[in-house]
Coordinates of C-alpha atoms in Angstrom, one line a residue:
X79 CA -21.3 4.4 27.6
X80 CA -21.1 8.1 28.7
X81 CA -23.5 11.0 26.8
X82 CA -21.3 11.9 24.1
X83 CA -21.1 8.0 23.1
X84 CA -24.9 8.2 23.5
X85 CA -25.7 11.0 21.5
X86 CA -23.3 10.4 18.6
X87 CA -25.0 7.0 18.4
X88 CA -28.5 8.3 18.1
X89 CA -27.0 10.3 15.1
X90 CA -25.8 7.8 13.6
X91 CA -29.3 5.8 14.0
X92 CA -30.6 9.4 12.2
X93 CA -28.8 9.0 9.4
X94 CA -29.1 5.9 8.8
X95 CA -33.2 6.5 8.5
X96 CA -33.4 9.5 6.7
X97 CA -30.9 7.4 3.9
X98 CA -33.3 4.4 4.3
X99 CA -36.1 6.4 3.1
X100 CA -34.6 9.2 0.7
X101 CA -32.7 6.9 -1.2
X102 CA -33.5 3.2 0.4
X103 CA -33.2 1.7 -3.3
X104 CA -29.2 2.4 -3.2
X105 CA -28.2 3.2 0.6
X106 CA -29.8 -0.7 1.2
X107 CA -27.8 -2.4 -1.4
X108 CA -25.5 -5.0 -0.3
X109 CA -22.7 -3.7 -2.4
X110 CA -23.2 0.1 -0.9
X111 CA -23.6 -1.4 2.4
X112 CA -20.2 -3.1 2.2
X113 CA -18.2 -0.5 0.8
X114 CA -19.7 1.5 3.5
X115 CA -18.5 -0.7 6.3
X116 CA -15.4 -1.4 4.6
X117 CA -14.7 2.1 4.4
X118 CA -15.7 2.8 8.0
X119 CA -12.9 0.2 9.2
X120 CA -10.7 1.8 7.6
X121 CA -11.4 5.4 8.5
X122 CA -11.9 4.7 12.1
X123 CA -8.8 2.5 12.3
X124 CA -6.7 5.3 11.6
X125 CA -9.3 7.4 13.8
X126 CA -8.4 5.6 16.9
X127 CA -4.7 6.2 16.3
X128 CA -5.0 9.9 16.5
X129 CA -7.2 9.9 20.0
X130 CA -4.5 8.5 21.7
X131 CA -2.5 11.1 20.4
X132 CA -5.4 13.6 21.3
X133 CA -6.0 12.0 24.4
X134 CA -2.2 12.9 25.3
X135 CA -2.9 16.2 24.6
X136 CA -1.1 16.2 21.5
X137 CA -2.2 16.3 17.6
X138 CA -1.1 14.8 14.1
X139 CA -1.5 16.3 11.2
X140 CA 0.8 14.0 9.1
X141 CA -1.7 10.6 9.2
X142 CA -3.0 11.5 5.1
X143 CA 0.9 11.7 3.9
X144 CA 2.1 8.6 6.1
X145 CA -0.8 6.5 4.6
X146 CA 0.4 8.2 1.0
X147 CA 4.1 7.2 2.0
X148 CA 3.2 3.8 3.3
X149 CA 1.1 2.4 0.5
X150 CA 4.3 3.6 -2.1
X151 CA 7.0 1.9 -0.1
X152 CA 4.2 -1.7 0.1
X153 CA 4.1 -1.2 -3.9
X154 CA 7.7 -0.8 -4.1
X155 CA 8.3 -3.8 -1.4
X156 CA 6.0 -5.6 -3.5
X157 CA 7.2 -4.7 -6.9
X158 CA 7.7 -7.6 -9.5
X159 CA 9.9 -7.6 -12.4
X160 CA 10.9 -10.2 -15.2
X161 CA 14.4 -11.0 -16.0
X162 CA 15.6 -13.7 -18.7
X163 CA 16.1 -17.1 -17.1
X164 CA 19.4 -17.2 -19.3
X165 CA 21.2 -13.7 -20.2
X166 CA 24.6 -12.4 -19.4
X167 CA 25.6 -7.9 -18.9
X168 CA 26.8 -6.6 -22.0
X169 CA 30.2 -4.3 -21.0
X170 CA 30.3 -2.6 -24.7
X171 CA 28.9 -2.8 -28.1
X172 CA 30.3 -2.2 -31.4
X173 CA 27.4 -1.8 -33.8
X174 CA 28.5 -2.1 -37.3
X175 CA 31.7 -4.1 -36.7
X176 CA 28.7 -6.8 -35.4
X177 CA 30.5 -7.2 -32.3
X178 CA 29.5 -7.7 -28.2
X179 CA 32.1 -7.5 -25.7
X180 CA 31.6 -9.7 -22.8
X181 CA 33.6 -9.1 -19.2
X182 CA 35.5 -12.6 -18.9
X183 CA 34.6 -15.6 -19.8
X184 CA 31.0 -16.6 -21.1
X185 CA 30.0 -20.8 -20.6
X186 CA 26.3 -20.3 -21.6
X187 CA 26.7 -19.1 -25.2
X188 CA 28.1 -21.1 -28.2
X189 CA 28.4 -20.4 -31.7
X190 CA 25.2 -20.9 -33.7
X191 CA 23.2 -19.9 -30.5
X192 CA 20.0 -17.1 -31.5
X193 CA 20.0 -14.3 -28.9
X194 CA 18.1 -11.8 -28.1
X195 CA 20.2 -7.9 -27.8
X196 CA 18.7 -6.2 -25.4
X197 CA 20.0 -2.4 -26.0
X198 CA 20.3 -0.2 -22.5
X199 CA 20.7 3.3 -22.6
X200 CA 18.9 3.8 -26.4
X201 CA 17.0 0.4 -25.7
X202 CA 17.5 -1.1 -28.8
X203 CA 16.6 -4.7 -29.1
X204 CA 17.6 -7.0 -32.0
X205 CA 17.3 -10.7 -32.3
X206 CA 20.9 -12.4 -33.3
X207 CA 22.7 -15.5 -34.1
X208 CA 26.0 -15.8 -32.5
X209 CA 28.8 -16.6 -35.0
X210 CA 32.1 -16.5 -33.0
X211 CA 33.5 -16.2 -29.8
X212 CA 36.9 -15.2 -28.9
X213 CA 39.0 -14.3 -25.9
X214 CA 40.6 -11.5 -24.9
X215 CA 42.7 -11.2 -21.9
X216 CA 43.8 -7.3 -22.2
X217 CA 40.5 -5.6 -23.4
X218 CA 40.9 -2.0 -23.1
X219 CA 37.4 -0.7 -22.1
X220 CA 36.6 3.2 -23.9
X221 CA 36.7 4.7 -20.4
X222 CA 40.7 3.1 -19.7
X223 CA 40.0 -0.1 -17.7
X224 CA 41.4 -3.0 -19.2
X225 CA 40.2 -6.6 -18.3
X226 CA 40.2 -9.7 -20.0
X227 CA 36.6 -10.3 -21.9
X228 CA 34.9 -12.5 -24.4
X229 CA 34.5 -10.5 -27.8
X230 CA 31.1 -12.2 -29.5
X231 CA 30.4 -11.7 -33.3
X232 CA 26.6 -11.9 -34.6
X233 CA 25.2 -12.1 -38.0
X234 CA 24.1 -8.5 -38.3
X235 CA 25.2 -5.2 -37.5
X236 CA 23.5 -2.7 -34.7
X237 CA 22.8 0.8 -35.6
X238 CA 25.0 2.3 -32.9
X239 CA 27.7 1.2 -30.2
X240 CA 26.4 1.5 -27.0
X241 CA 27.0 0.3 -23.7
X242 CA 25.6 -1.5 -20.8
X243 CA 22.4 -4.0 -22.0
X244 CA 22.1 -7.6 -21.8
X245 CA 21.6 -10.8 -24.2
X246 CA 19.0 -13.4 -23.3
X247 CA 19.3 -17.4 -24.7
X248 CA 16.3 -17.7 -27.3
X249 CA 14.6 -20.9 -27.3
X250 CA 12.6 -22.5 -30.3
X251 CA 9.2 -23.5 -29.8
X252 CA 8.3 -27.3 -30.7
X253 CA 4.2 -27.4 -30.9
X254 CA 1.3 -24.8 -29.9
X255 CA -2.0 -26.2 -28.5
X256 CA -5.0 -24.2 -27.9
X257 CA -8.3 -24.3 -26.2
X258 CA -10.4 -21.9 -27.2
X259 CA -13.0 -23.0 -24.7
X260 CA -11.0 -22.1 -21.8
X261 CA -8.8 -19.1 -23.8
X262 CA -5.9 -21.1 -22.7
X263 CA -3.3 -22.5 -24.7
X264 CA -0.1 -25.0 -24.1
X265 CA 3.1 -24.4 -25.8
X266 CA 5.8 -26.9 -25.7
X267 CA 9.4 -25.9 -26.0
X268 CA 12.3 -27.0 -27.1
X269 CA 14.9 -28.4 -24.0
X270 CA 14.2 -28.7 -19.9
X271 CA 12.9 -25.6 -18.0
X272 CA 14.1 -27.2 -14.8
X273 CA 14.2 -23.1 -13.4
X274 CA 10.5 -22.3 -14.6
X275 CA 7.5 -22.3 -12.5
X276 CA 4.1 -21.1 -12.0
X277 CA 3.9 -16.5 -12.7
X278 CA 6.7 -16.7 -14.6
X279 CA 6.0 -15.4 -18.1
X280 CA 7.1 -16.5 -21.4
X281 CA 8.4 -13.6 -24.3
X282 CA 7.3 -14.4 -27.9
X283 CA 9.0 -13.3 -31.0
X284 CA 8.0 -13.8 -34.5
X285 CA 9.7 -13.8 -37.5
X286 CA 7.9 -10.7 -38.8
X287 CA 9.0 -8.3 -35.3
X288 CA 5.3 -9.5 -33.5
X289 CA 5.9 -9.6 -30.0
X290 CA 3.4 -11.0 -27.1
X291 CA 3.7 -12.6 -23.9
X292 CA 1.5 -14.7 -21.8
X293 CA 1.8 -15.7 -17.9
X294 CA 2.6 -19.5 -16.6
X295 CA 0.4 -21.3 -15.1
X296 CA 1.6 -25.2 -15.1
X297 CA 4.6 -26.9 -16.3
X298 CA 5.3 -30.3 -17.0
X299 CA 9.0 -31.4 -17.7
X300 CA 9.2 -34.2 -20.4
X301 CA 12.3 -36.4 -21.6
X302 CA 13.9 -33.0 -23.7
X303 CA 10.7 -31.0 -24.2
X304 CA 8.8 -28.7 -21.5
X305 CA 4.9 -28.2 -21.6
X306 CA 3.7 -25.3 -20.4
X307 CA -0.1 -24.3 -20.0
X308 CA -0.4 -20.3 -20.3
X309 CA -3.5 -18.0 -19.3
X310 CA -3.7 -16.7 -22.6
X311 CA -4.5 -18.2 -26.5
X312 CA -1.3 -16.6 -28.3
X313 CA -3.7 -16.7 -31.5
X314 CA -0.9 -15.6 -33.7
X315 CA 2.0 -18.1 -32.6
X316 CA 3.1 -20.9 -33.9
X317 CA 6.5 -22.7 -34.2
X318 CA 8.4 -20.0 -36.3
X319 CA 8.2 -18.1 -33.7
X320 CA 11.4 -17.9 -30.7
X321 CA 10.0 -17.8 -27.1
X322 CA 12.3 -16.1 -23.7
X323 CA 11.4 -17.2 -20.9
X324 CA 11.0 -15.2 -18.2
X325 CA 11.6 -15.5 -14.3
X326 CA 9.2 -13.3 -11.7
X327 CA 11.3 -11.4 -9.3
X328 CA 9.3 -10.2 -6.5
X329 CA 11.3 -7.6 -4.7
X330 CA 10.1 -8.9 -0.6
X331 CA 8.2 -11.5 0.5
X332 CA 4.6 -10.4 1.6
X333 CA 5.5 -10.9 5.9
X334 CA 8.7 -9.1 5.3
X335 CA 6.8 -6.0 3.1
X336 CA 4.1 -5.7 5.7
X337 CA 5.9 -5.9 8.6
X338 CA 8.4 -3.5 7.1
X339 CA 5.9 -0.9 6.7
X340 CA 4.7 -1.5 10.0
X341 CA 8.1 -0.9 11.4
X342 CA 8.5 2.2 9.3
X343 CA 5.0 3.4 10.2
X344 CA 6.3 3.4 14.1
X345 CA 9.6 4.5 13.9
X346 CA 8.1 7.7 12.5
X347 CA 6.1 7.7 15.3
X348 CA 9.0 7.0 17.4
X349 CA 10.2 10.3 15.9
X350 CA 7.7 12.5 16.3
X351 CA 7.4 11.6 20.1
X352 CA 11.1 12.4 20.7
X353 CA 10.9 15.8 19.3
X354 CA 7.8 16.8 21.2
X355 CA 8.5 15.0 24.4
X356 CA 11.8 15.4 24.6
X357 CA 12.8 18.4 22.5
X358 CA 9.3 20.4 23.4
X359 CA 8.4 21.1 19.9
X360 CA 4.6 22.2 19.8
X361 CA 2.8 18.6 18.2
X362 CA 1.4 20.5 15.7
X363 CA 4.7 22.0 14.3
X364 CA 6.4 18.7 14.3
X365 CA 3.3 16.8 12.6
X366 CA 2.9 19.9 10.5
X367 CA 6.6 19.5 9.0
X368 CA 5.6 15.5 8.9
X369 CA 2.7 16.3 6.5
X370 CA 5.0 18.5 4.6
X371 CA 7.8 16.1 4.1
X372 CA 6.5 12.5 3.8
X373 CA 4.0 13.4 0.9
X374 CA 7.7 14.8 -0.8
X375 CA 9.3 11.8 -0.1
X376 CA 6.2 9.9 -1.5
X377 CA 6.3 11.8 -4.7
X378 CA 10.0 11.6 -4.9
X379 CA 10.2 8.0 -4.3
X380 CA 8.2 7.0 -7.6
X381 CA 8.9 10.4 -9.6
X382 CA 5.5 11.5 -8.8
X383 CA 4.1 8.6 -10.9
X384 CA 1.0 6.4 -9.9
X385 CA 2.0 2.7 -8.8
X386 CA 0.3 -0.4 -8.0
X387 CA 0.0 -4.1 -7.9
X388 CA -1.9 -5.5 -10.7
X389 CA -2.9 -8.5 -10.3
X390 CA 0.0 -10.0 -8.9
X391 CA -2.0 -10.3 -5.6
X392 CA -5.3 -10.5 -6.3
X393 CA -5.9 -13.8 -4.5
X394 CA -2.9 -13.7 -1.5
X395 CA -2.8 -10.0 -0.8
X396 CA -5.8 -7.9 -1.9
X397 CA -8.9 -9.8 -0.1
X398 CA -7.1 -8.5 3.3
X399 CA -9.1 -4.9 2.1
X400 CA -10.9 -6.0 -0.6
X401 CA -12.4 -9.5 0.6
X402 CA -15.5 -10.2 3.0
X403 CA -16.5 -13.3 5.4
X404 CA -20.0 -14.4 3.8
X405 CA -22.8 -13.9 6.0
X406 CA -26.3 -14.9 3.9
X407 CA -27.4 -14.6 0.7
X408 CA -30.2 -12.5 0.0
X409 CA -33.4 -13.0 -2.3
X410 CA -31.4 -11.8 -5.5
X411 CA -28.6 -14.5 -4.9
X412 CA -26.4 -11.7 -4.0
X413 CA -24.2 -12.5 -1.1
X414 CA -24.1 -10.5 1.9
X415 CA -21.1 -10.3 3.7
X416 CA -18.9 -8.5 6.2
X417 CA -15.7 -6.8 4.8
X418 CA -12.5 -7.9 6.4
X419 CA -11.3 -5.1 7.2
X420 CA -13.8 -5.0 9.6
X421 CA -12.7 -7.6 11.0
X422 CA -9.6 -5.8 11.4
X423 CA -11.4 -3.0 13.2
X424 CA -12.9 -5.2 15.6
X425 CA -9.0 -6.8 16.4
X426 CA -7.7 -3.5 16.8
X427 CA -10.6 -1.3 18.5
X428 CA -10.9 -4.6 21.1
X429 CA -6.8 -4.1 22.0
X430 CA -7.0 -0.5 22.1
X431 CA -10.2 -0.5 24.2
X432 CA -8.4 -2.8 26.9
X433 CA -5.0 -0.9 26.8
X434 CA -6.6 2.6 27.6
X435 CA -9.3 1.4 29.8
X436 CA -7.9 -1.6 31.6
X437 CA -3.8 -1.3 31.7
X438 CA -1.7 1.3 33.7
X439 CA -0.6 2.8 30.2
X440 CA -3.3 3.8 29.0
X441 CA -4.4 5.7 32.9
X442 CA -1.2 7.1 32.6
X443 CA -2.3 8.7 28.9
X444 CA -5.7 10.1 30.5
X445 CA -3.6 11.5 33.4
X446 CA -1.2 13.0 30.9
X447 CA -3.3 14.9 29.2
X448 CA -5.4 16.2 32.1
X449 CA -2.7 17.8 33.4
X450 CA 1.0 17.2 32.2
X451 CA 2.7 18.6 35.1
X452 CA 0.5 17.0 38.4
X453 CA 1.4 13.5 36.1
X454 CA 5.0 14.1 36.2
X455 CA 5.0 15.2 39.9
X456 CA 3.0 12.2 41.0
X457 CA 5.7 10.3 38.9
X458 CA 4.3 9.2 35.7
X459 CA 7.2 9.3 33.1
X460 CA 4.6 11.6 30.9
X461 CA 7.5 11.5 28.0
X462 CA 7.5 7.9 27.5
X463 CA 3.5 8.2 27.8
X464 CA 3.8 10.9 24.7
X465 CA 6.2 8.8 22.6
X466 CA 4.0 5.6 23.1
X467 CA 1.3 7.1 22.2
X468 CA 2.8 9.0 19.1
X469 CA 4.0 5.2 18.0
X470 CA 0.4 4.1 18.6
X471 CA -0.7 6.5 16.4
X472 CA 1.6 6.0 13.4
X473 CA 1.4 2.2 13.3
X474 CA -2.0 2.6 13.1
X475 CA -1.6 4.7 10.4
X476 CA 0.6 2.4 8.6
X477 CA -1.9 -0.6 9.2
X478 CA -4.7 2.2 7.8
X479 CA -2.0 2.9 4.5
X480 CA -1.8 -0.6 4.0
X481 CA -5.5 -0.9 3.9
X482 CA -6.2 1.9 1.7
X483 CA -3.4 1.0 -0.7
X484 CA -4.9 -2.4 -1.5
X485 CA -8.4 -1.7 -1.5
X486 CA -7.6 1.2 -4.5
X487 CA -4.7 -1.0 -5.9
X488 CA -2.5 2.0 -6.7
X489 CA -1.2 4.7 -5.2
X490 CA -0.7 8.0 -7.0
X491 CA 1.7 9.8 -4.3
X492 CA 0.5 13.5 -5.1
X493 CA -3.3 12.9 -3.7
X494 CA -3.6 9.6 -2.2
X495 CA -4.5 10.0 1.9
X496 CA -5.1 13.5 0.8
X497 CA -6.7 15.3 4.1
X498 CA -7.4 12.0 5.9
X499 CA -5.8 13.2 8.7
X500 CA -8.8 15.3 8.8
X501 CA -11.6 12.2 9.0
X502 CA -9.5 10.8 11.5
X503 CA -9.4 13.9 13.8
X504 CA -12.5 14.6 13.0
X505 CA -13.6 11.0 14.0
X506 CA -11.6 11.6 17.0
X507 CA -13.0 14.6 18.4
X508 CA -16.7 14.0 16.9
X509 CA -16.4 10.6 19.1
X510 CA -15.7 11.8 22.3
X511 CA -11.8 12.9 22.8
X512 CA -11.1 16.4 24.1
X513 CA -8.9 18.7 22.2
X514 CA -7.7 19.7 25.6
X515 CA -6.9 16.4 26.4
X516 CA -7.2 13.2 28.8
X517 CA -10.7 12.2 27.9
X518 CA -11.6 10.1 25.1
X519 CA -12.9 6.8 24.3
X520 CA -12.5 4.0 21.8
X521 CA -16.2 2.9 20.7
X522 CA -16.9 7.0 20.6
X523 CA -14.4 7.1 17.4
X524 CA -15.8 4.3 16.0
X525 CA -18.9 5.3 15.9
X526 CA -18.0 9.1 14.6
X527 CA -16.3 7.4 11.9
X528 CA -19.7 5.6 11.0
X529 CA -21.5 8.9 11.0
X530 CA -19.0 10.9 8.5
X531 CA -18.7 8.2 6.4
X532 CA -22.8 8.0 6.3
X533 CA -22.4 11.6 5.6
X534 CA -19.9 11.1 2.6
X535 CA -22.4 8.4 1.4
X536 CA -25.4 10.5 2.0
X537 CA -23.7 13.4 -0.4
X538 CA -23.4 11.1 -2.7
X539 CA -26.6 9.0 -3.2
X540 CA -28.4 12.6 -2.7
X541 CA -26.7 14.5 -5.3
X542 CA -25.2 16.9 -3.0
X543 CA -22.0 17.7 -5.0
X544 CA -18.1 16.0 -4.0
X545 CA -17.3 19.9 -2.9
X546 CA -19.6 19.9 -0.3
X547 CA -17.8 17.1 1.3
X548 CA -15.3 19.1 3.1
X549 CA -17.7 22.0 4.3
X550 CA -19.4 18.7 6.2
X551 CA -16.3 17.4 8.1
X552 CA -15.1 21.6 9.1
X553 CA -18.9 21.8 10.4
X554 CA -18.4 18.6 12.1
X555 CA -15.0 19.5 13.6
X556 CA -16.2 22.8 14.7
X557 CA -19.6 21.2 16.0
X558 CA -17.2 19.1 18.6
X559 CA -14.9 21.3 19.6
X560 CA -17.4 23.9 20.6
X561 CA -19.7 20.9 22.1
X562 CA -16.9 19.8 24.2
X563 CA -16.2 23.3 24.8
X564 CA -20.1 24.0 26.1
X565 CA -19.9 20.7 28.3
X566 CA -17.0 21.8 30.1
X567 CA -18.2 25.6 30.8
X568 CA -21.3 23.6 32.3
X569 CA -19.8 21.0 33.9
X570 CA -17.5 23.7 35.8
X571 CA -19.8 26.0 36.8
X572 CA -22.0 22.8 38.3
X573 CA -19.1 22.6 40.4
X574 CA -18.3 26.0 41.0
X575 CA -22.7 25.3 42.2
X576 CA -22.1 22.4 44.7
X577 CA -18.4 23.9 46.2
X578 CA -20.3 27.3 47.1
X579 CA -23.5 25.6 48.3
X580 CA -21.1 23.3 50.5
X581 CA -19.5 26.3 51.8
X582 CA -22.2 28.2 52.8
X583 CA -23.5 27.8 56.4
X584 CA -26.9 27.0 57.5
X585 CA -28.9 29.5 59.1
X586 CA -29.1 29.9 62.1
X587 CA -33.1 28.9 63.7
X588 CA -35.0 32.0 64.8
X589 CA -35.3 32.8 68.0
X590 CA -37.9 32.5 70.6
X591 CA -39.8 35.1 72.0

């Protein structure tokens, strides 16, 4: 552990006492000292991906718009919709000659059959009976095609053609249980649900237009009944009222959603090494332009609107930020315990630790950003070294996106990851790592994420103001840069010290008289 490790440490240790005794009652609390270490993890996580890219003698500015970017594509890999287990794509709609034109044949409708009309552009929605069905082998569509297609008549008229839409199979409900206990009820429906399972959800209709839904939790398939338990009372329905089921439709599995955004996370960084190893663009122009274009492609991707996961994954997914191992419980029967995203940390900060201190690599980084041109010369392939460490930096900023995405459960693209890149330079260089490059250290940026987050929490707890958050990190950057800066004028002219003394020769004895 070198000085700088040393000395950040001790302000840490600082911090920590002067928020133990100016506001112990909340700075002590269990729940405060999770978040805080929850938060940490997170921070320096993305932290130690930038000091390899420091260390390199490189920088990235983009880390806050690839966490924004990362946590909107996981929503949109994780998105779930609902679609009728039974419906069929409406290809055109005549509205007051009560008609629905089907393309080719239709086998899961027959006359006397109550449907749902499921309007698309106007999104209309009407409930129907189906009164006859009739074939027609050279339907001439408005726009010229002509295909053979099923023409449906219902029992009432729609208030305008339109096209596109769907109809969904209604089906009659046979009994309604409740348990008012539990806020629970069970609803048996007409026919086997052989297709229906557990977070599907069920549509309800009544006879006077009410509409509510509820989410499945257990079915049981009967002789020609199905009995399905649902998470919610349904005080209002009864059996007048037409049900739809529902299927879920998760867009990816959860492996395939996280490990695509980890593959994203380090092609970009794939990217960015090519164009300043290979191309020579100055790191910060090409991170700059990074910044600049994921947070539009963020915003773009969801037309700038917030998205999230519910609570879709609030027992598989969300614990990976939000969760904690228990530790002990304290006087108060509150339960102590350690985030796992900590745990996360400790994974990560263990590998990367190893990598730069103990592999080839990672001597190859420190020599690279010592001096670019005596590493290539002594035959280090210094772009390679770049790039790696560019795709270090960027995976761990996907893993950080990830993180951050779940722990808030939405993203809103315009301002989540806003400035982190900031925290984790500032981590960076607070914790050890050079701007000028090839020095740095692992359990340095750990630590320096520990002291800004104490800092955040500190403004907080104290009062302080939200606004004065930022002038604390730019104090903090610019306390390490000109640190580093006043180590190295020392440290040089201690050697400029020893080289003259060494030159210097002795004096020769006096003579004797």
């Amino acid at each position: 552990m070198n000085a700088k490790v040393i000395g950040i440490f001790c302000l840490l240790i600082v911090l920590c006492l002067i928020m133990s005794i100016f506001a112990g009652d909340t700075f002590l609390t269990p729940f405060n000292l999770e978040n805080l270490v929850r938060r940490t993890s997170m921070y320096a996580i993305i932290g130690i991906g930038v000091a390899f890219v420091i260390i390199t003698g490189g920088i990235d500015l983009s880390i806050g718009s690839i966490i924004a970017v990362m946590g909107v594509l996981l929503a949109k890999f994780l998105a779930v919709g609902y679609a009728p287990v039974d419906f069929r794509p409406i290809e055109q709609v005549h509205g007051e000659q009560q008609e629905i034109i089907f393309k080719g044949d239709i086998t899961q409708f027959e006359i006397g059959d109550d449907v749902r009309f499921f309007g698309g552009r106007r999104a209309r929605s009407a409930m129907v009976t189906i009164t006859g069905i009739e074939q027609d082998e050279d339907y001439t569509a408005p726009d010229g095609r002509t295909f053979p297609a099923t023409r449906v008549s219902i029992d009432k008229p729609l208030t305008a053609d339109d096209r596109y839409g769907q109809i969904a199979s209604v089906t009659r409900i046979a009994a309604v249980e409740r348990d008012t206990e539990s806020e629970q009820a069970t609803v048996t429906l007409v026919g086997r649900h052989e297709e229906l399972a557990r977070r599907d959800q069920i549509f309800f209709y009544g006879p006077e237009d009410g509409q509510t839904r509820a989410t499945v939790e257990h079915v049981e398939l009967l002789d020609d009944r199905t009995r399905l338990r649902v998470d919610r009372e349904i005080a209002l329905v009864d059996d007048t009222w037409l049900t739809i089921p529902h299927q879920r439709k998760q867009t990816m599995s959860i492996p395939m959603a996280l490990g695509s955004v980890m593959g994203i996370g380090m092609f970009l960084g794939l990217l960015h090494g090519l164009l300043v190893a290979k191309m020579n663009i100055q790191p910060f122009v090409v991170t700059l332009c990074g910044l600049l274009i994921y947070r539009g492609a963020a915003r773009w991707l969801v037309d700038d609107q917030t998205v999230g996961f519910g609570s879709e994954y609030h027992n598989s997914l969300t614990p990976l930020a939000r969760g904690k191992l228990p530790l002990w419980e304290t006087a108060e029967g509150v339960t102590l315990g350690l985030p796992y995203p900590a745990l996360i940390l400790l994974g990560v900060g263990v590998l990367a630790a190893i990598f730069l201190n103990k592999t080839i690599w990672g001597r190859y980084m420190l020599a690279t950003g010592r001096n670019e041109e005596a590493a290539r010369f002594s035959g280090i392939n210094t772009g390679g070294v770049i790039i790696l460490a560019y795709v270090i930096c960027t995976a761990l900023a996907a893993l950080g996106g990830i993180l951050f995405a779940l722990d808030t459960n939405s993203v809103a693209p315009s301002s989540h990851g806003f400035f982190f890149e900031l925290y984790a330079i500032a981590a960076a260089v607070l914790g050890g790592c050079s701007l000028r490059g090839g020095e740095g250290g692992i359990l340095g940026v750990v630590i320096a994420a520990a002291v800004l987050r104490v800092l955040h929490n500190m403004i907080n707890l104290l009062g302080l103001g939200d606004t004065l958050e930022w002038a604390v990190i730019g104090a903090v950057i610019l306390a390490g840069v000109m640190a580093d800066e006043l180590v190295k004028r020392y440290a040089a002219k201690r050697r400029t010290a020893k080289r003259s003394a060494a030159q210097t020769p002795e004096a020769e004895p006096a003579g004797v008289g």
